[in-house]
Short mmCIF file of N, CA and C in Angstrom, two decimals:
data_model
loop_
_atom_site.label_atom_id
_atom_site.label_comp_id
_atom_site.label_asym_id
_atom_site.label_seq_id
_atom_site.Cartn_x
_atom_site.Cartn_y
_atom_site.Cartn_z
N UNK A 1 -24.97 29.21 12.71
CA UNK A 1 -25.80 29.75 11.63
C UNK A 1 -27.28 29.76 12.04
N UNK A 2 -27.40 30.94 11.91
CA UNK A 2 -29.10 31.14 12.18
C UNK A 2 -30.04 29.82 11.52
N UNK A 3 -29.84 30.33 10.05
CA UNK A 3 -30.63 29.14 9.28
C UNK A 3 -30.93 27.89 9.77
N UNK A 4 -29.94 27.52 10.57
CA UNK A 4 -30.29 25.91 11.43
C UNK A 4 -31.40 25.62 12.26
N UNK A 5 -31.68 27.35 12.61
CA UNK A 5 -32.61 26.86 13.96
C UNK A 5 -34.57 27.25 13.36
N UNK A 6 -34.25 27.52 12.61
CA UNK A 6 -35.07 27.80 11.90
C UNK A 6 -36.55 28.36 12.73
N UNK A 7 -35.82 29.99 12.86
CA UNK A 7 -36.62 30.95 13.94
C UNK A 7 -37.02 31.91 13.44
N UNK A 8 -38.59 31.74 13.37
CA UNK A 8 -39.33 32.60 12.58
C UNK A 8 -38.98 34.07 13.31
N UNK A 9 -38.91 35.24 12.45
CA UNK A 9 -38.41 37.07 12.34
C UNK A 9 -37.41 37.01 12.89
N UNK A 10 -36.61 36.32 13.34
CA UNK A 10 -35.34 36.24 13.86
C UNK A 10 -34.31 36.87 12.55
N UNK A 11 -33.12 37.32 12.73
CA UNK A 11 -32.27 37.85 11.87
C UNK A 11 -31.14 37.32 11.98
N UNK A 12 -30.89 37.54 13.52
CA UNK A 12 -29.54 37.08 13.62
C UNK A 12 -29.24 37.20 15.20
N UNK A 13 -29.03 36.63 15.59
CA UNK A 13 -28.80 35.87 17.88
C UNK A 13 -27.17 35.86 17.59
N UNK A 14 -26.62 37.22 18.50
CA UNK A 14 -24.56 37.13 18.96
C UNK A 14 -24.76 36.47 19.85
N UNK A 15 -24.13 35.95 20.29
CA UNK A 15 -23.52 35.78 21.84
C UNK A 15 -22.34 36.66 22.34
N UNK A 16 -22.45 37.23 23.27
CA UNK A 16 -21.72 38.38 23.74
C UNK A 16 -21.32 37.93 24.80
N UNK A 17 -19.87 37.32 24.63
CA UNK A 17 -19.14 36.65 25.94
C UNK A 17 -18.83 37.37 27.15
N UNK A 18 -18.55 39.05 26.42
CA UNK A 18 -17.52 39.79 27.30
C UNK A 18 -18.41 41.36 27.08
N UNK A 19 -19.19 41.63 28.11
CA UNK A 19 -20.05 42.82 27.96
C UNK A 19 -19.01 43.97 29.50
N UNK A 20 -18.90 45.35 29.05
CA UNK A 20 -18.16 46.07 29.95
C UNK A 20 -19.40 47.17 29.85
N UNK A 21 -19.55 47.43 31.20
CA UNK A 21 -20.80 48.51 31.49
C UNK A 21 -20.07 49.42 32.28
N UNK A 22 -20.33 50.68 31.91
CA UNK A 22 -19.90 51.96 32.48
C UNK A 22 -20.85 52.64 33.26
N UNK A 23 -20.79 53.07 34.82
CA UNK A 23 -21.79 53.63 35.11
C UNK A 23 -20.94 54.84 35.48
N UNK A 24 -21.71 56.27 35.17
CA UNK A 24 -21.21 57.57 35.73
C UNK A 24 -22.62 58.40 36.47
N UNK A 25 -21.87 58.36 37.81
CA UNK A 25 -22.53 59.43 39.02
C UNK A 25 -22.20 60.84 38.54
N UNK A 26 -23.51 61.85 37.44
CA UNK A 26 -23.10 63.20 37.38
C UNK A 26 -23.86 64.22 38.25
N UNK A 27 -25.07 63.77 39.41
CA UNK A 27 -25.09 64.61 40.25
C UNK A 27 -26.64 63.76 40.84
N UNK A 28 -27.08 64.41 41.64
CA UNK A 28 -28.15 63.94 42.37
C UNK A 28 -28.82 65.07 43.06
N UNK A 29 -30.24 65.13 43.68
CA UNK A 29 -30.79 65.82 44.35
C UNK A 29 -31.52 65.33 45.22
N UNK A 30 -31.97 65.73 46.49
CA UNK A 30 -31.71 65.56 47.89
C UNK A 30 -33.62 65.63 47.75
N UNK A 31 -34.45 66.66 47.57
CA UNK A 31 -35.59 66.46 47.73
C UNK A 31 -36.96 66.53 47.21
N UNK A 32 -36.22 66.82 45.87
CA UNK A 32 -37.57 66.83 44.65
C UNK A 32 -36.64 66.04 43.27
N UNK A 33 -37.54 64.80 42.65
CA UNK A 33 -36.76 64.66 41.50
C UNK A 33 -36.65 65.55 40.55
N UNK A 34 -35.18 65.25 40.01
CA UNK A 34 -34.99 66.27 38.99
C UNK A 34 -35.03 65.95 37.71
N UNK A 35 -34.91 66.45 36.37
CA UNK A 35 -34.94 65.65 34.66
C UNK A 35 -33.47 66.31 34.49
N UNK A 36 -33.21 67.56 34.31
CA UNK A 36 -31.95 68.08 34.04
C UNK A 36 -30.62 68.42 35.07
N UNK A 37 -29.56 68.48 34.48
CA UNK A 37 -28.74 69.37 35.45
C UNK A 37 -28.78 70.85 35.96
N UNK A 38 -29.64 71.53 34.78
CA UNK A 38 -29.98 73.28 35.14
C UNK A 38 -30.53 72.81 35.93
N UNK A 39 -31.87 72.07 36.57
CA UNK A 39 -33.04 72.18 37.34
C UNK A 39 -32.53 72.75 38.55
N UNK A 40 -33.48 73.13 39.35
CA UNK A 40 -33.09 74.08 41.00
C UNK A 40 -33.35 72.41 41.85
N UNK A 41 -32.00 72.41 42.65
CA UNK A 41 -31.93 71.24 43.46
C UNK A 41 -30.76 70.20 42.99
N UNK A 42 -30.34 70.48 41.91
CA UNK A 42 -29.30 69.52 41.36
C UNK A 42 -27.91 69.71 41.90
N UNK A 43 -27.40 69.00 42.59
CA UNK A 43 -26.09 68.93 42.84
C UNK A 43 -24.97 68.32 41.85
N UNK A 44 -24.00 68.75 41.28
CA UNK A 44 -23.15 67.88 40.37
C UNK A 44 -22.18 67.46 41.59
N UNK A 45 -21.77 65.78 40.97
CA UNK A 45 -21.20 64.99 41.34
C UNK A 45 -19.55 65.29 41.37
N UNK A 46 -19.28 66.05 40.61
CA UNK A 46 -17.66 66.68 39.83
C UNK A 46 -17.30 68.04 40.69
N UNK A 47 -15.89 67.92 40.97
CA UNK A 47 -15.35 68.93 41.29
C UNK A 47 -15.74 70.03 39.86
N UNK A 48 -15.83 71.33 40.35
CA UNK A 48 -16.15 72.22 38.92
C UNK A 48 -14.34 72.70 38.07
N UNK A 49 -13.75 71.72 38.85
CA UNK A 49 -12.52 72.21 37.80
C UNK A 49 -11.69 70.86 37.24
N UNK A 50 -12.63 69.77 37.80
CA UNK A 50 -12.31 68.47 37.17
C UNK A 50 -12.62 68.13 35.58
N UNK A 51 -12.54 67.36 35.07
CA UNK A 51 -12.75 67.01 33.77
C UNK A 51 -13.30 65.77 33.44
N UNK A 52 -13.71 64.93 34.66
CA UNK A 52 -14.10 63.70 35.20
C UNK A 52 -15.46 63.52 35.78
N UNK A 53 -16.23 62.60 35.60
CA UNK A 53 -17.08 62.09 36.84
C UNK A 53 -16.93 61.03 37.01
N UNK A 54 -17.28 60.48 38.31
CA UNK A 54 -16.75 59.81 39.53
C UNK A 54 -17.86 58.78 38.75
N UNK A 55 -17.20 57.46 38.25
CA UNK A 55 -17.43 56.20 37.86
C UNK A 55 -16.91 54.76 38.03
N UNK A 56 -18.07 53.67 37.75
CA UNK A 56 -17.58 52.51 38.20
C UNK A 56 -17.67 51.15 36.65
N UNK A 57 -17.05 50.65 36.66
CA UNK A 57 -17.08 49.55 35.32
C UNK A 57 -17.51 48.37 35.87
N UNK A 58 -18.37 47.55 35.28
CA UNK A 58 -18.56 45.91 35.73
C UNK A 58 -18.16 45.71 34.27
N UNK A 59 -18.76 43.81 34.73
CA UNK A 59 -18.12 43.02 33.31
C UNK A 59 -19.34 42.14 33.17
N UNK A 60 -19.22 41.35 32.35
CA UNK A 60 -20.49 40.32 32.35
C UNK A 60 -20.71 39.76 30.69
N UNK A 61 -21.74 39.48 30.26
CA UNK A 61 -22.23 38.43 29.71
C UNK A 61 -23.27 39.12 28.54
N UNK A 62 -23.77 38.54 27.44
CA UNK A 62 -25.30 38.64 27.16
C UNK A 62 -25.19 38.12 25.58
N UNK A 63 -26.67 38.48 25.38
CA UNK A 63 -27.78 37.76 24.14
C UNK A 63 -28.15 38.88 23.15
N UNK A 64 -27.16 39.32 22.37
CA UNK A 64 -27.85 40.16 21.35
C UNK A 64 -29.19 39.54 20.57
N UNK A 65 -30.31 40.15 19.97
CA UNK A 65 -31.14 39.39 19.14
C UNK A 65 -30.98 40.04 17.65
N UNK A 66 -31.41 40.22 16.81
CA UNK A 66 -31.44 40.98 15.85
C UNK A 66 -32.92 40.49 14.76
N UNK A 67 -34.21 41.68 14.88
CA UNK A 67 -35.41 40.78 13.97
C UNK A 67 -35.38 41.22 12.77
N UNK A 68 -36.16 40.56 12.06
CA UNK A 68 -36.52 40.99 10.98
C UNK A 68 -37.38 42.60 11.02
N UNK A 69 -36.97 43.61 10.46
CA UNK A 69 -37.62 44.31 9.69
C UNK A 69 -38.98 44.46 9.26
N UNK A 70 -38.92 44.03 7.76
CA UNK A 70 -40.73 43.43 7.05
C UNK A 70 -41.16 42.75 7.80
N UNK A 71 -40.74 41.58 8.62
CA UNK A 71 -41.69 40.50 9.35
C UNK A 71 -42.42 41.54 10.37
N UNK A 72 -41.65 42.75 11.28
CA UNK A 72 -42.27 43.18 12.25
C UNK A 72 -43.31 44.29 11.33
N UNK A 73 -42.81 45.13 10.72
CA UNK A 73 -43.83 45.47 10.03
C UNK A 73 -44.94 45.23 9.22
N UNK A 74 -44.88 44.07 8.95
CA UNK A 74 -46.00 43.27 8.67
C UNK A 74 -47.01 42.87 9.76
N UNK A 75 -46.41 43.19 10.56
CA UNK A 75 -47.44 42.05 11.94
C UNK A 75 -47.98 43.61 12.36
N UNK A 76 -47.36 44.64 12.14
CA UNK A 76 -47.78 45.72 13.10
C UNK A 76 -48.95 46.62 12.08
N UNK A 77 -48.96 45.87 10.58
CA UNK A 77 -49.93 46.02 10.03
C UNK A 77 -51.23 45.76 9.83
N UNK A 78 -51.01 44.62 10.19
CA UNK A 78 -51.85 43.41 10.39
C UNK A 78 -52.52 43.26 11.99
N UNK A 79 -52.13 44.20 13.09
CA UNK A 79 -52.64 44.75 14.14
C UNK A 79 -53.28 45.86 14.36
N UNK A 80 -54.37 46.49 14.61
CA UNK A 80 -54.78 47.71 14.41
C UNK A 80 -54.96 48.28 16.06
N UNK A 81 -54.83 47.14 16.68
CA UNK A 81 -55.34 47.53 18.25
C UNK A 81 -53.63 47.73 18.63
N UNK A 82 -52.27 47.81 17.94
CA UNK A 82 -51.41 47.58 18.32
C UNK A 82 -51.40 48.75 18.21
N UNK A 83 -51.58 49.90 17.34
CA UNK A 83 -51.78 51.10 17.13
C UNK A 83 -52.20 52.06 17.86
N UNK A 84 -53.42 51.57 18.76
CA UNK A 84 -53.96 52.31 19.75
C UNK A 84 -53.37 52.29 20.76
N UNK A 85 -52.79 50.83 21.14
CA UNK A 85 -52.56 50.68 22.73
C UNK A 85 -51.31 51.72 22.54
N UNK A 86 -50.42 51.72 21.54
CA UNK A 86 -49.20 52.36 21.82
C UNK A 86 -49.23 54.01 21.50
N UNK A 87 -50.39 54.35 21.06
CA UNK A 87 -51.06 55.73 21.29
C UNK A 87 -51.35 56.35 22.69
N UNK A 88 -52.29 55.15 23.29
CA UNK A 88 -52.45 55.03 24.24
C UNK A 88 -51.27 55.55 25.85
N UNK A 89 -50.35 54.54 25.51
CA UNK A 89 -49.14 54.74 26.37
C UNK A 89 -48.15 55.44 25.59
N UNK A 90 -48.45 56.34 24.98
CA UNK A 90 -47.73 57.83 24.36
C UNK A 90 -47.83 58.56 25.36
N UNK A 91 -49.58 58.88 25.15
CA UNK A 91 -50.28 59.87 25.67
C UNK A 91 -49.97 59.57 27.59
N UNK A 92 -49.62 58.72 27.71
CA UNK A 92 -49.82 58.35 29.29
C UNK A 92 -48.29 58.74 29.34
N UNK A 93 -47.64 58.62 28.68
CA UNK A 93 -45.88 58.62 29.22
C UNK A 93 -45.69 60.34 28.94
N UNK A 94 -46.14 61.40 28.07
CA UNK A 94 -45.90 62.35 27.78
C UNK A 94 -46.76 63.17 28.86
N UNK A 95 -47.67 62.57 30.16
CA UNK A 95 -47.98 63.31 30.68
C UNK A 95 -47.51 62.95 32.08
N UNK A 96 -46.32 62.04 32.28
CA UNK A 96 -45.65 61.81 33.28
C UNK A 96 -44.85 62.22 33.50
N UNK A 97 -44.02 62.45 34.91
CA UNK A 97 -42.92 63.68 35.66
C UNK A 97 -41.91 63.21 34.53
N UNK A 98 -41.50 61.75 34.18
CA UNK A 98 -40.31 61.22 33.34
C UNK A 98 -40.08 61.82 31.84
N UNK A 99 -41.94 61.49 31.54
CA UNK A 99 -41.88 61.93 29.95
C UNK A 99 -41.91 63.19 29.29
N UNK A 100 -42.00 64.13 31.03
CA UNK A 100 -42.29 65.73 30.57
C UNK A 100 -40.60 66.11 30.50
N UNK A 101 -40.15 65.58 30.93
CA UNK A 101 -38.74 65.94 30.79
C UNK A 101 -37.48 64.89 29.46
N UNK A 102 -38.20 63.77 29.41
CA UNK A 102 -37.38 62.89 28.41
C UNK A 102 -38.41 62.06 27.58
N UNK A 103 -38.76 63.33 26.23
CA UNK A 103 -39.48 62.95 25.07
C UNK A 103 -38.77 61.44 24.92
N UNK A 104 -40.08 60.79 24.45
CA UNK A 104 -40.00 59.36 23.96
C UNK A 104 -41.35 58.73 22.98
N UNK A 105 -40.46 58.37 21.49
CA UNK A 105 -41.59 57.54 21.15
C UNK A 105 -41.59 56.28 21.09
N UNK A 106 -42.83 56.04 21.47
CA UNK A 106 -43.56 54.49 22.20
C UNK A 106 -44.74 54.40 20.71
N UNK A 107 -43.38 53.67 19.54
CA UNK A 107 -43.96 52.96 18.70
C UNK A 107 -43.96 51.72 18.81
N UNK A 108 -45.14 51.12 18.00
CA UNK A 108 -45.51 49.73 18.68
C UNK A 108 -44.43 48.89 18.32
N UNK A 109 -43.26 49.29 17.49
CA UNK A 109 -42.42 48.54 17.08
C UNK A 109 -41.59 47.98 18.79
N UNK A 110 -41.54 49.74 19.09
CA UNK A 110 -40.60 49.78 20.26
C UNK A 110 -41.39 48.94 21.39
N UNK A 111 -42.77 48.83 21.09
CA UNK A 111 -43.50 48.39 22.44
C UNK A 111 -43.52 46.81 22.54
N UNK A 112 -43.14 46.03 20.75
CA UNK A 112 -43.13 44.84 20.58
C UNK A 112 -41.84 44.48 21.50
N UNK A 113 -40.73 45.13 20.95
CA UNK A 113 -39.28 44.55 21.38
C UNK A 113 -38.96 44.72 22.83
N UNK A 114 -39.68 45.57 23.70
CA UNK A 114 -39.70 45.45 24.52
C UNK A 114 -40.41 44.54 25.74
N UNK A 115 -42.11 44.27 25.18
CA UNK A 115 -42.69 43.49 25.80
C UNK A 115 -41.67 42.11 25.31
N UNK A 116 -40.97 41.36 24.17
CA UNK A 116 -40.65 40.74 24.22
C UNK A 116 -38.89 40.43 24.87
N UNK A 117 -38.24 41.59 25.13
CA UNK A 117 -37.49 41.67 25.52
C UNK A 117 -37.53 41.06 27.55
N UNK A 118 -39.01 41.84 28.12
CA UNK A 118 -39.19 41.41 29.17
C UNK A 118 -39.36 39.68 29.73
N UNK A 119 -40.03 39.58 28.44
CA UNK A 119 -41.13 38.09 28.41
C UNK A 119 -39.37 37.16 28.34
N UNK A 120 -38.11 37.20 27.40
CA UNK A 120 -37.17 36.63 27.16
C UNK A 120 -36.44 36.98 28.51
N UNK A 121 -36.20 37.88 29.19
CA UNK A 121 -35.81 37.96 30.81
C UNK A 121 -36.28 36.85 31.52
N UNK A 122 -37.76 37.11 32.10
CA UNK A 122 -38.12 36.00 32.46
C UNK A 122 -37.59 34.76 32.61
N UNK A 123 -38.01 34.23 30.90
CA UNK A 123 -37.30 32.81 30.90
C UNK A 123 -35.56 32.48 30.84
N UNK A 124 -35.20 33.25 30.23
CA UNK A 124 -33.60 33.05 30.96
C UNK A 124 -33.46 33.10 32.65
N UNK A 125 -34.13 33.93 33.19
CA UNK A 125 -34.06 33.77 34.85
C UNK A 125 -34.32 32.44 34.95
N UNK A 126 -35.52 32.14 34.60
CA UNK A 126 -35.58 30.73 34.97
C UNK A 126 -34.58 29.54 34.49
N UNK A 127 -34.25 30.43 33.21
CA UNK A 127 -33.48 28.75 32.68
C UNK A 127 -31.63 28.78 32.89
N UNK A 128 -30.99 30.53 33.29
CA UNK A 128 -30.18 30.43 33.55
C UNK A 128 -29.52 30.32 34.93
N UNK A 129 -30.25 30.71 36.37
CA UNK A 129 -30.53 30.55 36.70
C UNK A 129 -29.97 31.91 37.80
N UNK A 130 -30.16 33.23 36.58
CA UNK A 130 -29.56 34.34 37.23
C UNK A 130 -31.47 34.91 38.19
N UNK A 131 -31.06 35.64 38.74
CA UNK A 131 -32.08 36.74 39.26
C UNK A 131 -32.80 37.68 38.10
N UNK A 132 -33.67 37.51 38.20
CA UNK A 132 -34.67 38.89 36.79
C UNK A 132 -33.90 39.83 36.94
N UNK A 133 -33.59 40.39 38.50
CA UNK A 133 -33.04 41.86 38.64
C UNK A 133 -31.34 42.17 38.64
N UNK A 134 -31.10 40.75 37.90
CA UNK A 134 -29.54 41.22 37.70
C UNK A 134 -29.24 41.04 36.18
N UNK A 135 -30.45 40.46 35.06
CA UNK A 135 -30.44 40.88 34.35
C UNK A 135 -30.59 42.25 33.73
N UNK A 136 -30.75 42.54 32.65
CA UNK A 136 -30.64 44.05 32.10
C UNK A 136 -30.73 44.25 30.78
N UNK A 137 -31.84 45.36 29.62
CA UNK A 137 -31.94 45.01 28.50
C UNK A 137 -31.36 46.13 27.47
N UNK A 138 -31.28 46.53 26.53
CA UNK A 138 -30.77 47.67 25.82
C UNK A 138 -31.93 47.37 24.92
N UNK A 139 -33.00 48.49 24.59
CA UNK A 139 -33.61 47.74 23.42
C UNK A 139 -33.09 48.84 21.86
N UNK A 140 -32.79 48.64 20.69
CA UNK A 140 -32.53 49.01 19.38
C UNK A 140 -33.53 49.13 18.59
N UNK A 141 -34.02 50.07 18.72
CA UNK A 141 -35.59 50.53 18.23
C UNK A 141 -35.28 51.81 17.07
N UNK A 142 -35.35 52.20 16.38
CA UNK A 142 -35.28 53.15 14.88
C UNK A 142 -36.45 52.91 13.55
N UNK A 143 -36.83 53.62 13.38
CA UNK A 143 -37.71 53.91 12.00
C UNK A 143 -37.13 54.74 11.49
N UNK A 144 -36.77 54.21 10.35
CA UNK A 144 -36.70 55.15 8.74
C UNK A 144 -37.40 56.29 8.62
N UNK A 145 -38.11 56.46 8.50
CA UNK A 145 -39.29 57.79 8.69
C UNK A 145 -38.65 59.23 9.71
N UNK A 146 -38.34 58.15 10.82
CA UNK A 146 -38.47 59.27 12.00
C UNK A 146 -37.10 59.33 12.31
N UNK A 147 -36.07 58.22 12.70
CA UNK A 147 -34.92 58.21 12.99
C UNK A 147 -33.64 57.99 11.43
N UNK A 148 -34.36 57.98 10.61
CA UNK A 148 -33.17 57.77 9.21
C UNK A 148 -32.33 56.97 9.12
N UNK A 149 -32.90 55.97 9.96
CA UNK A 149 -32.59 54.34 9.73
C UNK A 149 -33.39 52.97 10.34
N UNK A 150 -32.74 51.72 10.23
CA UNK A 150 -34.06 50.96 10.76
C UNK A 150 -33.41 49.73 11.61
N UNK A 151 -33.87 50.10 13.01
CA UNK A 151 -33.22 48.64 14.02
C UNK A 151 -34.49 48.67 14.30
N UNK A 152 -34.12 47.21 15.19
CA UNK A 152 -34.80 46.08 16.14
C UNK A 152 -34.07 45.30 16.22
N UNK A 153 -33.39 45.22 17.34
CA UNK A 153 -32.39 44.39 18.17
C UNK A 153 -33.37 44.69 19.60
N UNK A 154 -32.51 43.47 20.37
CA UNK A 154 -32.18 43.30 22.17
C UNK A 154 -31.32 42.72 22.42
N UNK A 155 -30.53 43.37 23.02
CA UNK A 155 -29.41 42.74 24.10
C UNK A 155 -29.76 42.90 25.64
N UNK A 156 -29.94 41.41 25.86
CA UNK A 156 -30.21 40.92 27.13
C UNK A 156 -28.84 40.94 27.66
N UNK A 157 -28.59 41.56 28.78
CA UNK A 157 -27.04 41.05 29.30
C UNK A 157 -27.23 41.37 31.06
N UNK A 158 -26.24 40.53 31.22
CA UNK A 158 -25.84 40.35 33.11
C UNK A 158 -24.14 41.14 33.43
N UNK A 159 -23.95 42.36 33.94
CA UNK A 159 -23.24 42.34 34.07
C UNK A 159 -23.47 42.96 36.15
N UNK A 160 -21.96 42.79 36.64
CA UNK A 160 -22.02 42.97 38.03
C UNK A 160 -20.66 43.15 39.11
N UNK A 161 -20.81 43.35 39.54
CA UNK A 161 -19.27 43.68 40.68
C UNK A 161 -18.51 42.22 41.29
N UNK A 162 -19.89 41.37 41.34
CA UNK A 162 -19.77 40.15 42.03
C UNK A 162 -19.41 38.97 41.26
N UNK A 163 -19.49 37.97 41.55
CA UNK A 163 -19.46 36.80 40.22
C UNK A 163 -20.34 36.22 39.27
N UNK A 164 -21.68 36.99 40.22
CA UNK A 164 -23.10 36.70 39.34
C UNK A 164 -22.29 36.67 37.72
N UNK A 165 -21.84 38.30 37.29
CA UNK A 165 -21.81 38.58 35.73
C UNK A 165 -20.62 38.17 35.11
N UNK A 166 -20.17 36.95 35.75
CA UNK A 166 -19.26 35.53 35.29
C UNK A 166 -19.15 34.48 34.92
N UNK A 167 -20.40 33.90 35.36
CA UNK A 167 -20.91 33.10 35.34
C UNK A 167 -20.98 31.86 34.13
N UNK A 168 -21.34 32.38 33.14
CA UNK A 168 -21.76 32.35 32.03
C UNK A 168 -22.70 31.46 31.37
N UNK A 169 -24.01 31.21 32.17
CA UNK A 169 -24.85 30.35 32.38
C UNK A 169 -25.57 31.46 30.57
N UNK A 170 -25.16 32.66 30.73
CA UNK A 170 -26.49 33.18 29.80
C UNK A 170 -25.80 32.90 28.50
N UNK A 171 -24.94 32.90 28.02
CA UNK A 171 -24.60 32.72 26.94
C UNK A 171 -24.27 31.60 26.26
N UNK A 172 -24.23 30.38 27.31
CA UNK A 172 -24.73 29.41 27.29
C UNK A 172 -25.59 28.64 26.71
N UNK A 173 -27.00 29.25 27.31
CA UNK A 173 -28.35 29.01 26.75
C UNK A 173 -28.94 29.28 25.83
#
């Protein structure tokens, strides 16, 4: 029970014993990056009369979080420079090779759960005693307004080919 630990904007912490990650290879290009599959240079990964792409599954571990709502919107009210900076890195991501091709908004909600999503990497590396880079985050970012509903979650999770994402040092902690 949450209530025990008594963790301020916290909502609600799963433990996610058994995480299955799907990765699919649908094509690649050889000497200019690409954003789409139309783009000139894209090779697809798939026979063109298959119905498949060529994929791999791991297994592993992780830390759902789940925050409060009002608590974050309250704080992001109560910030005015939180407003800018994430204006700020709008304007910087919408004029990059990534962001000209994959619109993204970088609300400060999204910019909270993420800087804290990184900052909680960290210290599980240290305290579980995986690698930063074999961790991995999903962040759950939505506004009412814009998306017609309302998250803030992170799921921190380890998954891997090897025994690293077996371990189970993270769910653990």
């Amino acid at each position: 029970p949450i209530e025990e630990y008594n963790l301020p904007f916290i909502k609600a912490i799963s433990l996610i014993k058994k995480v299955r990650v799907v990765n699919a290879l649908v094509g690649f290009s050889r000497l200019e990056p690409i954003m789409t599959p139309s783009a000139p240079g894209f090779v697809s990964a798939k026979n063109t009369k298959a119905s498949w792409y060529p994929a791999y599954q791991v297994r592993g571990e992780g830390i759902f979080i789940e925050f409060e709502q009002d608590e974050i919107n309250k704080w992001i009210l109560r910030n005015q420079k939180v407003y800018d900076r994430a204006r700020m890195l709008q304007n910087r991501y919408d004029k990059s090779f990534i962001g000209s091709g994959h619109p993204r908004n970088m609300s400060p909600k999204f910019i909270l759960l993420h800087t804290l999503s990184h900052l909680l990497i960290k210290q599980l590396s240290f305290e579980c005693g995986y690698s930063i880079a074999s961790l991995s985050e999903r962040i759950y970012c939505a506004d009412e307004k814009i998306d017609g509903k309302e998250m803030a979650g992170i799921l921190i999770y380890t998954a891997s080919g090897d025994s690293e994402g077996t371990l189970g040092g993270l769910v653990r902690q």
